Each structure stands twice: as C-alpha cells, then as structure tokens.
Amino acid sequence: MSGPFRVSDRLRLVFILASVLTLLAASVAVALYDENQYRLQSTEAANVQARVLADTVTAALAFGDHDALQEYVDALRANNGVDAVGVFDNQGRRVASFTRSQLADRLSQVKTSVTAPDQVIVFAPVEQGGVRLGTVYLRDRTEPAPRRLSRYVAPGFLVVMALLMFAVMGLDARALRIANRELQTEIEEREKVEAALRQSQKMEAIGRLTGGIAHDFNNMLGIVMGNLDLLLRRFQDGDPKLVRLADHAMEGAKRAAALTQRLLAFSRLQPLRPTSADIAKAVTDMTDLLRRTLGETVAVETVSAGGLWRAHIDLPQLETAIVNLAINSRDAMPGGGKLTLETGNAYLDRAYADADEDVTPGQYVMVAITDTGAGIPADVIGQVFEPFFTTKPTGMGTGLGLSQVHGFIKQSGGHVRIYSEVGVGTTVKLYLPRSQADVAKPAAVAMRSQAPGRRDLTVLVVEDEVGVRDFAVEALTELGFDVIAADGAKMALEQLDLHPEVALMLTDVVMPEINGRVLAEQARKRRPALKVVFMTGYTRNAIVHNGVLDAGTHLVSKPFTVAQLGAELDATLADKGGA
C-alpha cells in the first residue's frame, strides 16, 4: 500500500489489533484462572469437612457403632449443608449416610477427589494407628458453571475497550506501569483474602464439630473425675495400691479434660474472665514454676520494661499459654539453652494492621518468649498455628499447643506473631490489649472451710444428666451443704416454691426445653436474693458473649473436682454484689 495510508498508520493498526488480541487472551486466561481457583477453593473446603468427619468417626467405625456414625453424618449435614455424605467400611459397604444414593464403581477407587459438573466430590480415609478402617465420601454442590462464567464476560469486554483506547492514545508507558502495579496489588490482595477465607471456613467447620461434642464429652469426664475425686477424698487411708490406681485414673481424666479445653481454646469457644492484670508481676511470679518445669538445662531470664501498662486479659489462661510456649521452646532445645521472657509496651499502627486483616491498631502490652533452639523452617512457620499441625514425632505432641495460644489471644482481642531463624532460635510475641481501667485493687479472698453454721445453707442442684447430678449432690454433701436435686427447670422451680430455705442454686447451662440462663432469670423473679452458680462444659451464647463471661456470672467449668466446686461456691457466697 502507498499514498495517504502511511507506514506509521499500518504499524499503529497492527499494534492495536495485536493489543486487542493479547488482552482478549489475557481476559480468557484470567477467567480460567479464577475458575480454577474457585474449584480449588471448593475442593479444599470439602476436603476439610471430609477430613474432620473422618477424624471424628474413627472410634465409631472401629467399634461398628452405626448409630454414632449416623449422628456424626447428620450433624455435618445440618451444620454445613453439604449435598451428600457417606461413610464406607473397608469392604465398600455404606455404613452411614443421609441420602440413598450409592457411589458408582468407577468412583470407589478414587483416592482424593473427583471433579464433576457443578459439584465437587472428595474422599478421606478413616485411619487409626496406621490402619485404614474405611472411607468418608462427601459431595457438595457448586455454583453452576454458566453463572460463574457469565461474570467474566462484562469485565473482559470493558478491559478490551480500555486497552483499545490505551493503544489509540499511544500507550502511555508511565500509565501502563502504574496500571500493572495496581493489578499486581489487586491480585495479591485477592489471594490474601482467599487464603483467609479458606482458613476461616476450616476453623468454622472444626469449631462447629468441637462445640457439638464438648458438652457431652465434658459431662462424661465430669462423672469420671468427680467420682474419682470423691473416692480419693474418702479413702485416703485405704489400700495404697488402690489409691495409686485411682490416682492414675484421675491423671488420665485430667489430661482428657485438658485436651477438650485446648479444642475449645483454638475454636475460640472457651469462657474468658478478663481483668486488669499486672503482666510484669505475673511473668516474674511464673519464673520459679518455669524453671521447675523446664529443668536445669534451660536457663530462664525475665526482662521487664519500666512503666509497663496493665493488660485486659484472663490471667490464668495467659499463664497457661506462656507455659505451653515455654514447653515448646524446651522441646526445641534438647541439649539445653536459654529462655527469655520479655515484657514491654507496644503500639501497632495502621500500616501494621493493614498488613494483617485480623489486627486492630492501638496500644498493647507485649510479652515475648524467646528461645535459642533449632528454629522453624520458612516453609513450615506459616502452619504452626493450625490445629493438629505438629513437627514432633508421633505420640510426642497433639498439635494443639500453639493453636490454643493463637485462639486464646485472638479471642481476647489481641495479636500473636512468630519470628524464627533455623539454627538461631524462635521468638513468639503476644500482644495483649491494654486495660483502660484504673489499677485494680486486690480482690479479697474468701477463706472458708467448714465454718460453723455452713450446714444451715441449702443448695438446689439442677442437672439433667443423672451421673453429673449424683456427683454434684455427693460433692456438696461432702462440703457440708444441705442439698436438694432437680432433673430440669420445671422441677427446679417447683422445689424453690416448696423450699424457701434454698440460698444458692447450682445449675447446668445446656438443658432440654429451658436452659440454665432462662431458669436463673425465672428463679430470681421468685427469689431476688437467690445466688446462682452455673456449671457447663460448653457455654456458647448462653452466658458468654464475644468470648467473655457475662458480668456478675459465677461459673464452674465441667469437669470439676470437689475443691474447685467449693472454691466457686465460696466466691459466690462472698460476693455481696453478684447473684
């Protein structure tokens, strides 16, 4: 060609066409990438639920308890709304499901997951001690593909038009670089949000299952621990061999109770009692305990900054978290080393908070636990706070220690960050919310043990679980109280009307028909001066809100011993302002 159609015009046309084709291809690639990410996310969410169910049904499948298997499957269906769930034994027989559909033969050999139109199908092995007991099958519906793909048409068209205009205007290089940076930032933000969403979905699935079993499990542990405690109290001078056996049983029950507490901690379901706490004093007071716990090969040093603020935190839970971190540090220093506990004031600004969507900018009290151990590899450090993740050999760790610390700090409104270098050591920094209250006065400790006239006090026990109720009656009798028992709210109110001498009510929180909170409100309408102590192993929404125990509420957590029950009753009776 020649004449008015200059070479520069031809080049411009070629450049524009190439730009349009390039962007069309890029739009298709982005759409395919987003579609792939959606499939991966859906598959991961289904895998999490399948693995959680597989871990949950292990014991039931091992013992052939089909009723329990069906209960777990129904619970997952009710809580998460999946399309289909099935549990199969090693012979391929379906032992539990909530639909009548059967797996096709071609799916029975699949090891991990299957991609199908508008649905995702995953499999998870049920194993115990390295032996495969069966398989969990889970199918979940996804958004229809045409609807997903339709979202990419309009944005792709707009991007094509934008690039066309860009090319016609000469493709300003500076503007292109800016646009590329913005696009990269948007991609990174999206990946960050997607990762947070996947983690949140995983935690929600585990948390729901945890909360569902915590109440019943703690009731059973309450019966075991309570009766062992009564046995040890009443037969202290009995056969030493029998006493030793009872001691071993009690120790095992306590470890099981601690495991349940850790499950509630990382799920952020434990009831917290935050107060204005002197962290420097608390850390200093723990030094002797840590030295005894860690042994002579680990040197413990504390460093406290001057003018330290007070923190708004549940101090006993914080002490438990510090001990867990210290034990992890000891395990990382098998040949001995140094553990340093440092406290100081900290301010997390907006820039820091923007880098982590789970952080609120503001003032914090910082507690740093530093060891000189082996350190954590970079490819592992991002997983250390995940539940059940552990680098320790089988039988040496549950994978709940760090996740418990993380769950407690987050539930308290704080922040936790871990730094590590292989061969140098690890530092875990706990950021505790600063207390805005004035310096708290030391609380008066109720010193009461079999005081004269204590038997004149009558306690009403309300518990629908007969084993727990029997133990509570025995424990209160052991403590010197007169006791009246009721198996539920209706009977409790009748007993209050019949017995005006009742001074205190000990009631379970989770009960059929009327829960403990509603019962307490109705009881106080009849008897405004009535003292109330709640007992429960799972407190969601009843007497705990936003993770914090309601003000003025007295609670003894299941499982508990006679001494723990007595201490809580003493504190309630000594509380002049509380109920």
Coordinates of C-alpha atoms in Angstrom, one line a residue:
M1 CA 0.0 0.0 0.0
S2 CA 1.0 3.6 -0.6
G3 CA -0.3 7.1 -0.6
P4 CA -2.1 8.6 2.4
F5 CA -2.0 5.2 4.3
R6 CA 1.4 5.7 5.8
V7 CA 3.7 3.1 7.2
S8 CA 3.1 4.6 10.7
D9 CA -0.6 4.1 10.3
R10 CA -0.1 0.4 9.3
L11 CA 2.1 -0.1 12.3
R12 CA -0.5 1.6 14.5
L13 CA -3.2 -0.7 13.2
V14 CA -1.1 -3.8 13.6
F15 CA -0.2 -2.7 17.2
I16 CA -3.9 -2.0 18.0
L17 CA -5.0 -5.4 16.7
A18 CA -2.2 -7.2 18.5
S19 CA -3.1 -5.4 21.7
V20 CA -6.8 -6.3 21.4
L21 CA -6.0 -9.9 20.7
T22 CA -3.5 -10.0 23.6
L23 CA -6.0 -8.6 26.0
L24 CA -8.7 -11.0 24.8
A25 CA -6.3 -13.8 25.5
A26 CA -5.4 -12.3 28.9
S27 CA -9.1 -12.0 29.8
V28 CA -9.7 -15.6 28.9
A29 CA -6.7 -16.6 31.0
V30 CA -7.8 -14.6 34.0
A31 CA -11.3 -16.1 33.7
L32 CA -9.8 -19.6 33.6
Y33 CA -7.5 -18.8 36.5
D34 CA -10.4 -17.6 38.6
E35 CA -12.5 -20.6 37.7
N36 CA -9.6 -22.9 38.7
Q37 CA -9.2 -21.0 42.0
Y38 CA -12.9 -21.4 42.6
R39 CA -12.7 -25.1 42.0
L40 CA -9.6 -25.5 44.2
Q41 CA -11.3 -23.5 47.0
S42 CA -14.5 -25.6 46.8
T43 CA -12.4 -28.8 46.8
E44 CA -10.3 -27.6 49.8
A45 CA -13.4 -26.7 51.8
A46 CA -15.0 -30.1 51.1
N47 CA -11.7 -31.8 51.9
V48 CA -11.5 -30.0 55.3
Q49 CA -15.1 -31.2 56.1
A50 CA -14.4 -34.7 55.0
R51 CA -11.1 -35.0 56.9
V52 CA -12.8 -33.5 60.1
L53 CA -15.6 -36.1 59.7
A54 CA -13.0 -38.9 59.1
D55 CA -11.2 -38.0 62.3
T56 CA -14.5 -37.7 64.2
V57 CA -15.9 -41.1 63.2
T58 CA -12.7 -43.1 63.7
A59 CA -13.7 -44.6 67.1
A60 CA -17.3 -45.2 66.0
L61 CA -16.2 -47.0 62.8
A62 CA -13.6 -49.0 64.7
F63 CA -16.3 -50.4 67.1
G64 CA -19.0 -50.7 64.4
D65 CA -21.3 -48.2 66.2
H66 CA -23.5 -47.4 63.2
D67 CA -25.9 -45.2 65.3
A68 CA -23.0 -42.9 66.4
L69 CA -21.7 -42.8 62.7
Q70 CA -25.2 -41.7 61.6
E71 CA -25.3 -39.0 64.3
Y72 CA -22.0 -37.5 63.1
V73 CA -23.1 -37.6 59.5
D74 CA -26.4 -35.9 60.3
A75 CA -24.6 -33.3 62.4
L76 CA -22.3 -32.4 59.5
R77 CA -25.2 -32.2 57.1
A78 CA -27.2 -30.0 59.5
N79 CA -24.3 -27.6 60.3
N80 CA -22.7 -27.3 56.8
G81 CA -25.5 -28.0 54.3
V82 CA -23.4 -30.3 52.1
D83 CA -25.1 -32.2 49.3
A84 CA -24.3 -35.8 50.2
V85 CA -22.2 -37.6 52.8
G86 CA -21.4 -41.3 53.2
V87 CA -19.1 -43.5 55.4
F88 CA -17.9 -46.8 54.0
D89 CA -16.0 -49.6 55.6
N90 CA -13.1 -51.5 54.1
Q91 CA -15.4 -53.8 52.2
G92 CA -17.0 -50.9 50.4
R93 CA -20.3 -51.2 52.4
R94 CA -22.1 -48.0 53.2
V95 CA -22.5 -47.8 57.0
A96 CA -23.8 -44.2 57.3
S97 CA -25.2 -41.6 55.0
F98 CA -28.1 -39.1 54.8
T99 CA -29.1 -39.9 51.2
R100 CA -30.0 -43.2 49.4
S101 CA -27.5 -42.5 46.6
Q102 CA -24.7 -45.1 46.2
L103 CA -21.2 -44.5 44.8
A104 CA -20.6 -45.7 41.2
D105 CA -18.0 -48.4 40.8
R106 CA -15.7 -46.0 38.9
L107 CA -15.6 -43.7 42.0
S108 CA -14.8 -46.4 44.5
Q109 CA -11.2 -46.4 43.5
V110 CA -10.7 -42.6 43.7
K111 CA -8.2 -41.7 46.4
T112 CA -8.7 -37.9 46.9
S113 CA -11.3 -36.0 44.9
V114 CA -13.3 -36.0 41.7
T115 CA -14.3 -33.1 39.6
A116 CA -17.8 -33.2 38.1
P117 CA -20.1 -30.5 36.6
D118 CA -21.5 -28.2 39.3
Q119 CA -20.3 -30.3 42.1
V120 CA -17.2 -31.5 44.0
I121 CA -16.7 -35.0 45.3
V122 CA -13.9 -35.8 47.8
F123 CA -12.8 -38.9 49.7
A124 CA -11.0 -39.0 53.1
P125 CA -9.5 -42.2 54.6
V126 CA -10.6 -43.2 58.1
E127 CA -7.4 -44.4 59.9
Q128 CA -6.4 -45.5 63.3
G129 CA -2.8 -46.3 64.3
G130 CA -1.8 -46.5 60.7
V131 CA -4.6 -49.0 59.8
R132 CA -7.3 -47.9 57.3
L133 CA -10.8 -48.6 58.7
G134 CA -12.8 -47.1 55.8
T135 CA -13.6 -44.1 53.7
V136 CA -15.6 -40.9 54.1
Y137 CA -17.3 -39.7 50.9
L138 CA -18.6 -36.2 50.6
R139 CA -20.3 -34.4 47.7
D140 CA -21.1 -30.7 47.6
R141 CA -22.8 -28.6 45.0
T142 CA -21.0 -25.6 43.4
E143 CA -22.4 -22.6 41.7
P144 CA -23.5 -23.6 38.1
A145 CA -20.7 -23.0 35.6
P146 CA -22.7 -20.8 33.2
R147 CA -23.5 -18.4 36.0
R148 CA -19.8 -18.3 37.1
L149 CA -18.6 -17.7 33.6
S150 CA -21.1 -15.0 32.9
R151 CA -19.4 -12.9 35.5
Y152 CA -16.3 -12.7 33.4
V153 CA -17.9 -11.5 30.1
A154 CA -18.6 -7.9 31.0
P155 CA -15.3 -7.3 32.8
G156 CA -13.5 -8.8 29.9
F157 CA -15.3 -6.6 27.4
L158 CA -14.6 -3.5 29.5
V159 CA -10.9 -4.4 29.7
V160 CA -10.7 -4.9 25.9
M161 CA -12.2 -1.4 25.3
A162 CA -9.9 0.1 27.9
L163 CA -6.8 -1.3 26.2
L164 CA -8.1 -0.3 22.7
M165 CA -8.3 3.3 24.0
F166 CA -4.9 2.9 25.5
A167 CA -3.4 1.8 22.3
V168 CA -5.1 4.6 20.2
M169 CA -3.7 7.2 22.6
G170 CA -0.2 5.8 22.1
L171 CA 0.0 3.6 25.1
D172 CA 1.5 5.9 27.7
A173 CA 4.3 3.9 29.2
R174 CA 4.1 5.5 32.6
A175 CA 0.3 4.9 32.9
L176 CA 0.8 1.3 31.9
R177 CA 3.4 0.7 34.6
I178 CA 1.0 2.2 37.2
A179 CA -1.8 0.0 35.9
N180 CA 0.4 -3.1 36.2
R181 CA 1.3 -2.3 39.7
E182 CA -2.3 -1.8 40.7
L183 CA -3.2 -5.0 39.0
Q184 CA -0.5 -6.9 40.9
T185 CA -1.6 -5.4 44.2
E186 CA -5.2 -6.4 43.5
I187 CA -4.1 -9.9 42.7
E188 CA -2.1 -10.2 45.9
E189 CA -4.9 -8.8 47.9
R190 CA -7.3 -11.3 46.4
E191 CA -5.0 -14.2 47.1
K192 CA -4.7 -13.0 50.6
V193 CA -8.4 -12.7 51.1
E194 CA -9.0 -16.1 49.5
A195 CA -6.4 -17.7 51.9
A196 CA -8.1 -16.0 54.9
L197 CA -11.5 -17.3 53.7
R198 CA -10.2 -20.9 53.4
Q199 CA -8.7 -20.7 56.8
S200 CA -11.9 -19.3 58.3
Q201 CA -14.0 -22.0 56.7
K202 CA -11.7 -24.7 58.0
M203 CA -11.8 -23.2 61.5
E204 CA -15.6 -22.8 61.4
A205 CA -16.1 -26.4 60.4
I206 CA -13.8 -27.7 63.1
G207 CA -15.3 -25.3 65.6
R208 CA -18.8 -26.4 65.0
L209 CA -17.9 -30.1 65.5
T210 CA -15.9 -29.2 68.6
G211 CA -18.7 -27.3 70.2
G212 CA -21.1 -30.1 69.4
I213 CA -19.2 -32.8 71.2
A214 CA -17.7 -30.6 74.1
H215 CA -20.9 -30.6 76.2
D216 CA -21.4 -34.4 76.2
F217 CA -17.7 -35.2 76.5
N218 CA -17.3 -32.9 79.4
N219 CA -20.4 -34.3 81.1
M220 CA -18.8 -37.8 80.8
L221 CA -15.5 -36.6 82.1
G222 CA -17.3 -34.8 84.9
I223 CA -18.8 -38.1 86.1
V224 CA -15.4 -39.9 85.9
M225 CA -13.3 -37.2 87.6
G226 CA -15.9 -36.3 90.2
N227 CA -16.4 -39.8 91.4
L228 CA -12.6 -40.5 91.4
D229 CA -12.2 -37.3 93.4
L230 CA -14.8 -38.4 96.0
L231 CA -13.1 -41.9 96.1
L232 CA -9.7 -40.4 96.8
R233 CA -11.1 -38.0 99.4
R234 CA -13.0 -40.6 101.3
F235 CA -10.4 -43.4 101.2
Q236 CA -7.1 -41.6 101.7
D237 CA -6.0 -44.2 104.2
G238 CA -7.2 -47.1 102.1
D239 CA -5.1 -49.8 100.3
P240 CA -2.1 -47.9 98.8
K241 CA -2.3 -50.0 95.6
L242 CA -6.0 -49.0 95.0
V243 CA -5.2 -45.4 95.8
R244 CA -2.4 -45.4 93.3
L245 CA -4.7 -46.9 90.7
A246 CA -7.3 -44.2 91.4
D247 CA -4.6 -41.5 91.1
H248 CA -3.5 -42.8 87.7
A249 CA -7.1 -42.8 86.5
M250 CA -7.6 -39.2 87.8
E251 CA -4.4 -38.1 86.0
G252 CA -5.7 -39.6 82.7
A253 CA -9.1 -37.9 83.1
K254 CA -7.4 -34.6 83.8
R255 CA -5.3 -35.0 80.6
A256 CA -8.5 -35.7 78.6
A257 CA -10.1 -32.6 80.2
A258 CA -7.1 -30.5 79.2
L259 CA -7.4 -31.8 75.6
T260 CA -11.0 -30.8 75.5
Q261 CA -10.1 -27.4 76.8
R262 CA -7.5 -27.0 74.1
L263 CA -10.1 -27.9 71.5
L264 CA -12.4 -25.1 72.8
A265 CA -9.4 -22.7 73.0
F266 CA -8.3 -22.9 69.4
S267 CA -12.0 -22.7 68.3
R268 CA -12.4 -19.6 70.5
L269 CA -15.2 -21.1 72.5
Q270 CA -13.8 -21.1 76.0
P271 CA -15.4 -18.7 78.5
L272 CA -12.9 -15.9 79.4
R273 CA -12.8 -13.8 82.6
P274 CA -10.6 -10.8 81.6
T275 CA -9.4 -8.4 84.3
S276 CA -6.9 -5.6 84.6
A277 CA -3.7 -7.5 85.1
D278 CA -0.1 -6.6 86.0
I279 CA 1.7 -8.6 83.4
A280 CA 5.3 -7.9 84.7
K281 CA 4.4 -9.3 88.1
A282 CA 2.6 -12.3 86.5
V283 CA 5.6 -13.1 84.4
T284 CA 8.0 -12.7 87.3
D285 CA 5.9 -14.9 89.6
M286 CA 6.0 -17.6 86.9
T287 CA 9.8 -17.8 86.8
D288 CA 10.2 -20.4 89.5
L289 CA 7.4 -22.6 88.0
L290 CA 9.0 -22.4 84.6
R291 CA 12.5 -23.3 86.0
R292 CA 11.0 -26.4 87.7
T293 CA 9.0 -27.3 84.6
L294 CA 11.8 -26.8 82.0
G295 CA 14.6 -28.5 84.1
E296 CA 18.1 -27.5 84.9
T297 CA 19.4 -27.5 81.3
V298 CA 17.3 -24.4 80.4
A299 CA 18.2 -21.0 81.8
V300 CA 15.2 -18.8 82.4
E301 CA 15.6 -15.0 82.3
T302 CA 13.0 -12.2 82.5
V303 CA 13.3 -8.7 81.2
S304 CA 10.6 -6.1 82.0
A305 CA 10.4 -2.6 80.7
G306 CA 9.7 0.3 83.0
G307 CA 6.2 1.9 83.1
L308 CA 4.5 -1.2 81.8
W309 CA 0.8 -0.8 81.2
R310 CA -1.8 -3.1 82.6
A311 CA -3.4 -5.6 80.2
H312 CA -7.1 -6.6 79.9
I313 CA -6.7 -10.3 79.9
D314 CA -7.8 -13.6 81.5
L315 CA -4.6 -14.1 83.6
P316 CA -4.9 -17.8 84.3
Q317 CA -5.4 -18.5 80.6
L318 CA -2.4 -16.3 79.8
E319 CA -0.2 -18.2 82.2
T320 CA -1.3 -21.5 80.6
A321 CA -0.4 -20.0 77.2
I322 CA 3.1 -19.0 78.4
V323 CA 3.7 -22.4 79.9
N324 CA 2.7 -24.0 76.6
L325 CA 5.1 -21.8 74.7
A326 CA 7.9 -22.5 77.2
I327 CA 7.4 -26.2 76.8
N328 CA 7.6 -25.9 73.1
S329 CA 10.8 -24.0 73.5
R330 CA 12.3 -26.6 75.8
D331 CA 11.5 -29.3 73.2
A332 CA 13.3 -27.2 70.6
M333 CA 16.4 -27.2 72.9
P334 CA 17.1 -30.9 73.6
G335 CA 20.6 -30.1 74.6
G336 CA 19.7 -27.2 76.8
G337 CA 19.6 -23.5 76.1
K338 CA 18.2 -20.1 77.3
L339 CA 14.6 -19.0 77.5
T340 CA 14.0 -15.2 77.8
L341 CA 10.6 -13.7 78.8
E342 CA 10.4 -10.0 77.9
T343 CA 7.6 -7.5 78.6
G344 CA 7.0 -4.1 77.2
N345 CA 4.5 -1.6 75.8
A346 CA 3.7 -1.6 72.1
Y347 CA 1.7 0.4 69.6
L348 CA 0.5 -1.3 66.5
D349 CA -0.1 1.4 63.9
R350 CA -2.5 1.4 60.9
A351 CA 0.2 0.3 58.5
Y352 CA 1.0 -2.8 60.6
A353 CA -2.7 -3.5 61.0
D354 CA -3.3 -3.2 57.2
A355 CA -0.7 -5.9 56.6
D356 CA -2.8 -8.3 58.7
E357 CA -6.6 -8.1 58.4
D358 CA -7.0 -9.7 61.8
V359 CA -5.3 -6.8 63.8
T360 CA -6.8 -3.7 65.3
P361 CA -4.4 -0.8 65.6
G362 CA -3.9 0.5 69.1
Q363 CA -2.0 0.1 72.4
Y364 CA -0.9 -3.3 73.6
V365 CA 1.2 -5.0 76.3
M366 CA 3.7 -7.2 74.6
V367 CA 5.0 -10.5 76.1
A368 CA 7.9 -12.0 74.1
I369 CA 9.1 -15.6 74.6
T370 CA 12.5 -16.2 73.0
D371 CA 14.5 -19.5 72.9
T372 CA 17.9 -20.5 71.5
G373 CA 16.5 -23.6 69.9
A374 CA 16.7 -25.2 66.5
G375 CA 14.3 -22.7 64.9
I376 CA 11.5 -23.2 62.5
P377 CA 12.0 -23.7 58.7
A378 CA 10.4 -21.0 56.5
D379 CA 8.2 -23.5 54.7
V380 CA 6.7 -24.6 58.0
I381 CA 6.3 -21.4 60.0
G382 CA 3.1 -20.4 58.2
Q383 CA 1.4 -23.6 59.5
V384 CA 2.4 -23.7 63.2
F385 CA -0.8 -22.1 64.5
E386 CA -3.0 -24.5 62.6
P387 CA -4.8 -27.1 64.7
F388 CA -3.3 -30.6 64.8
F389 CA -0.2 -29.5 63.0
T390 CA 3.0 -30.7 64.6
T391 CA 6.6 -31.4 63.7
K392 CA 7.1 -33.6 66.7
P393 CA 7.3 -37.4 66.4
T394 CA 4.1 -39.5 66.7
G395 CA 3.0 -39.6 70.3
M396 CA 5.1 -36.6 71.3
G397 CA 2.5 -33.8 70.6
T398 CA -1.1 -33.2 69.8
G399 CA -0.6 -30.2 67.5
L400 CA -2.9 -28.2 69.7
G401 CA -0.4 -26.2 71.9
L402 CA 0.3 -23.3 69.5
S403 CA -3.3 -23.3 68.1
Q404 CA -4.6 -23.0 71.7
V405 CA -2.3 -20.0 72.3
H406 CA -3.4 -18.4 69.0
G407 CA -7.1 -19.0 69.6
F408 CA -6.9 -17.6 73.2
I409 CA -5.0 -14.4 72.1
K410 CA -7.4 -13.7 69.2
Q411 CA -10.5 -14.3 71.4
S412 CA -9.0 -11.8 73.9
G413 CA -8.8 -9.1 71.2
G414 CA -5.0 -9.4 70.9
H415 CA -2.5 -10.4 68.3
V416 CA 0.3 -13.0 68.1
R417 CA 3.3 -13.0 65.8
I418 CA 6.1 -15.6 65.5
Y419 CA 9.7 -15.0 64.2
S420 CA 12.2 -17.7 63.7
E421 CA 15.6 -18.5 62.1
V422 CA 16.9 -22.0 61.7
G423 CA 19.8 -22.7 63.9
V424 CA 19.4 -19.5 65.9
G425 CA 16.0 -19.7 67.7
T426 CA 12.4 -18.6 67.8
T427 CA 10.5 -15.6 69.3
V428 CA 6.8 -15.6 69.9
K429 CA 5.3 -12.2 70.6
L430 CA 1.9 -11.9 72.3
Y431 CA 0.2 -8.5 72.0
L432 CA -2.4 -8.2 74.8
P433 CA -5.0 -5.4 74.7
R434 CA -4.2 -2.6 77.1
S435 CA -6.5 -2.2 80.1
Q436 CA -8.3 1.2 80.3
A437 CA -9.4 0.5 83.9
D438 CA -7.7 2.1 86.9
V439 CA -5.2 0.0 88.9
A440 CA -7.3 -2.9 90.3
K441 CA -7.5 -3.4 94.0
P442 CA -6.5 -6.9 95.1
A443 CA -9.7 -8.9 95.4
A444 CA -10.5 -10.2 98.9
V445 CA -10.0 -14.0 99.0
A446 CA -12.8 -15.8 100.7
M447 CA -11.3 -18.1 103.4
R448 CA -13.9 -20.5 104.3
S449 CA -13.7 -24.1 105.2
Q450 CA -16.4 -25.9 107.2
A451 CA -17.3 -22.7 109.0
P452 CA -19.8 -23.1 111.8
G453 CA -23.3 -22.9 110.5
R454 CA -22.4 -23.9 107.0
R455 CA -24.8 -26.9 107.1
D456 CA -27.6 -24.4 107.5
L457 CA -27.1 -23.4 103.9
T458 CA -29.2 -25.3 101.4
V459 CA -28.2 -25.7 97.7
L460 CA -30.5 -26.7 94.8
V461 CA -28.8 -28.7 92.2
V462 CA -30.3 -28.6 88.7
E463 CA -28.8 -31.1 86.1
D464 CA -30.5 -33.3 83.5
E465 CA -27.5 -35.7 83.3
V466 CA -28.0 -38.2 86.2
G467 CA -24.4 -39.1 86.6
V468 CA -23.3 -35.4 86.9
R469 CA -26.2 -34.6 89.2
D470 CA -25.4 -37.5 91.5
F471 CA -21.8 -36.4 91.8
A472 CA -22.8 -32.7 92.4
V473 CA -25.1 -33.9 95.3
E474 CA -22.3 -36.0 96.8
A475 CA -19.7 -33.2 96.4
L476 CA -22.0 -30.6 98.1
T477 CA -22.8 -33.0 100.9
E478 CA -19.0 -33.6 101.3
L479 CA -18.6 -29.8 101.6
G480 CA -21.2 -29.6 104.3
F481 CA -24.3 -28.3 102.5
D482 CA -27.8 -29.5 102.6
V483 CA -28.8 -30.5 99.1
I484 CA -32.0 -30.7 97.0
A485 CA -31.8 -32.1 93.5
A486 CA -33.9 -31.4 90.3
D487 CA -33.6 -33.0 86.9
G488 CA -34.7 -29.9 85.0
A489 CA -36.0 -26.4 85.1
K490 CA -39.6 -27.3 85.7
M491 CA -38.8 -29.4 88.8
A492 CA -36.3 -26.8 90.0
L493 CA -38.9 -24.0 90.1
E494 CA -41.3 -26.4 92.0
Q495 CA -38.6 -27.1 94.5
L496 CA -37.9 -23.4 95.0
D497 CA -41.6 -22.9 95.8
L498 CA -41.5 -25.8 98.3
H499 CA -38.2 -24.9 100.0
P500 CA -37.8 -21.3 101.0
E501 CA -34.6 -22.2 102.8
V502 CA -32.7 -22.6 99.4
A503 CA -29.9 -20.0 99.4
L504 CA -28.0 -21.0 96.3
M505 CA -28.8 -22.7 93.0
L506 CA -26.1 -24.8 91.1
T507 CA -27.5 -25.3 87.6
D508 CA -26.3 -26.7 84.3
V509 CA -26.4 -24.3 81.3
V510 CA -27.3 -26.6 78.5
M511 CA -30.5 -28.4 79.3
P512 CA -33.6 -29.5 77.3
E513 CA -36.5 -27.1 76.9
I514 CA -35.3 -24.4 79.3
N515 CA -31.6 -23.6 79.6
G516 CA -29.8 -22.5 82.8
R517 CA -29.7 -18.8 82.0
V518 CA -33.5 -18.7 81.5
L519 CA -34.0 -20.8 84.6
A520 CA -31.9 -18.4 86.6
E521 CA -34.0 -15.4 85.4
Q522 CA -37.2 -17.1 86.3
A523 CA -35.9 -18.2 89.7
R524 CA -34.8 -14.7 90.6
K525 CA -38.2 -13.4 89.9
R526 CA -39.4 -15.7 92.6
R527 CA -36.4 -15.2 94.9
P528 CA -34.4 -12.0 94.1
A529 CA -31.7 -12.8 96.7
L530 CA -31.0 -16.2 95.3
K531 CA -27.3 -16.9 94.5
V532 CA -26.7 -18.8 91.2
V533 CA -23.6 -20.7 90.1
F534 CA -23.6 -22.2 86.5
M535 CA -21.8 -25.4 85.6
T536 CA -21.2 -26.4 82.0
G537 CA -18.7 -27.8 79.6
Y538 CA -19.9 -25.7 76.6
T539 CA -21.1 -22.1 77.0
R540 CA -21.7 -20.7 73.6
N541 CA -24.3 -17.8 73.6
A542 CA -25.9 -18.8 76.9
I543 CA -23.7 -16.9 79.5
V544 CA -20.8 -16.0 77.3
H545 CA -20.9 -13.2 74.7
N546 CA -18.0 -12.3 72.4
G547 CA -15.9 -14.9 74.2
V548 CA -16.2 -13.2 77.6
L549 CA -18.2 -14.4 80.6
D550 CA -21.2 -12.2 81.3
A551 CA -20.6 -9.7 84.1
G552 CA -21.6 -10.9 87.6
T553 CA -21.8 -14.5 86.4
H554 CA -20.3 -17.3 88.5
L555 CA -19.3 -20.4 86.6
V556 CA -17.6 -23.7 87.3
S557 CA -16.5 -25.5 84.2
K558 CA -17.0 -29.2 83.7
P559 CA -15.3 -31.4 84.6
F560 CA -14.5 -30.1 88.1
T561 CA -13.4 -31.5 91.5
V562 CA -14.9 -31.1 94.9
A563 CA -12.3 -28.5 95.8
Q564 CA -12.9 -26.5 92.6
L565 CA -16.7 -26.5 93.2
G566 CA -16.2 -25.5 96.9
A567 CA -14.0 -22.5 95.8
E568 CA -16.5 -21.2 93.3
L569 CA -19.4 -21.5 95.8
D570 CA -17.3 -19.7 98.5
A571 CA -16.6 -16.9 96.0
T572 CA -20.3 -16.7 95.1
L573 CA -21.4 -16.5 98.7
A574 CA -18.8 -13.9 99.5
D575 CA -19.8 -11.7 96.5
K576 CA -22.0 -9.0 98.0
G577 CA -22.9 -7.5 94.7
G578 CA -23.3 -10.6 92.5
A579 CA -26.1 -13.0 92.2

